[in-house]
Coordinates of C-alpha atoms in Angstrom, one line a residue:
M1 CA 26.1 -38.8 -5.7
S2 CA 24.4 -37.1 -2.7
T3 CA 21.0 -37.5 -1.3
P4 CA 19.2 -34.5 0.4
A5 CA 19.2 -36.8 3.4
A6 CA 22.9 -37.0 2.8
V7 CA 23.2 -33.8 3.1
G8 CA 21.0 -33.0 6.1
Q9 CA 17.7 -32.2 4.4
G10 CA 15.7 -34.7 5.1
D11 CA 12.3 -35.7 3.3
P12 CA 11.8 -33.3 0.5
S13 CA 8.3 -33.1 1.1
S14 CA 8.7 -32.4 4.6
V15 CA 11.2 -29.6 4.1
A16 CA 8.6 -27.8 1.1
A17 CA 5.9 -28.6 4.0
D18 CA 8.2 -26.8 6.8
Q19 CA 9.0 -24.1 4.0
L20 CA 5.0 -23.8 3.5
K21 CA 4.2 -23.4 6.9
S22 CA 7.1 -20.7 7.4
I23 CA 6.0 -18.5 4.7
I24 CA 2.5 -18.9 5.6
E25 CA 3.3 -17.7 9.5
R26 CA 5.3 -14.8 8.3
I27 CA 2.3 -13.6 5.5
E28 CA -0.5 -14.2 9.0
R29 CA 2.3 -12.1 11.2
L30 CA 2.9 -9.1 8.3
E31 CA -1.1 -8.8 8.0
E32 CA -1.7 -9.0 11.5
E33 CA 0.8 -6.0 11.9
K34 CA -0.9 -4.5 8.8
A35 CA -4.0 -4.1 10.4
G36 CA -2.4 -2.3 13.5
I37 CA -1.3 -0.1 11.4
A38 CA -4.7 0.4 9.2
G39 CA -6.0 1.0 12.9
D40 CA -3.0 3.7 13.8
I41 CA -3.8 5.5 10.8
S42 CA -7.4 5.7 11.2
D43 CA -6.9 7.3 14.6
V44 CA -4.9 9.9 12.8
Y45 CA -7.2 10.9 10.4
A46 CA -9.9 11.0 13.4
E47 CA -7.0 13.5 15.3
A48 CA -7.2 15.0 12.3
K49 CA -10.9 15.7 12.0
G50 CA -11.4 16.4 15.4
N51 CA -9.3 19.7 14.4
G52 CA -11.0 20.6 11.9
F53 CA -9.0 19.2 8.6
D54 CA -10.9 17.6 5.6
V55 CA -10.2 14.2 6.3
K56 CA -11.0 14.2 2.2
V57 CA -8.7 16.3 1.2
L58 CA -5.6 15.2 3.5
R59 CA -6.7 11.6 1.4
S60 CA -6.1 13.7 -1.7
I61 CA -3.0 15.2 -0.8
I62 CA -1.5 12.0 0.7
R63 CA -2.6 10.5 -2.8
L64 CA -0.8 13.2 -4.8
R65 CA 2.4 13.1 -2.7
K66 CA 2.9 9.1 -3.4
K67 CA 2.8 10.1 -7.2
D68 CA 6.5 11.6 -8.9
H69 CA 6.4 15.5 -10.2
D70 CA 5.7 14.6 -14.2
E71 CA 3.1 11.5 -13.6
R72 CA 1.2 14.5 -11.3
Q73 CA 1.5 17.2 -13.9
E74 CA 0.4 14.9 -16.4
E75 CA -3.0 13.6 -15.0
E76 CA -3.2 17.6 -13.8
A77 CA -3.2 18.6 -17.4
I78 CA -5.3 15.9 -18.0
L79 CA -7.8 17.2 -15.9
E80 CA -7.6 20.8 -17.4
L81 CA -8.3 19.2 -20.2
Y82 CA -11.4 17.4 -19.5
L83 CA -12.7 20.3 -17.6
Q84 CA -12.0 23.0 -20.4
A85 CA -14.1 20.3 -22.7
L86 CA -16.8 20.2 -20.3
G87 CA -16.8 24.1 -19.9
M88 CA -15.9 23.7 -16.2
A89 CA -13.2 25.6 -16.6

């Protein structure tokens, strides 16, 4: 029967600690990249605003484009139903 040391894995707790440290470092690096990308996105929205585009509408369009066609249609139908019920359509 092979022990972890016999197959070159070393102390199991040390391996787990190394793996945990690696995972944490990867997450931290990705969080830094995410912050940088969020800053880039803000810059693009600021540019759009400077060019006269309505940022709130742009954000709505981005949100809608993330949804598939059927989901978007269902949401629009429900919205229309609610607007009619409130006498707003």
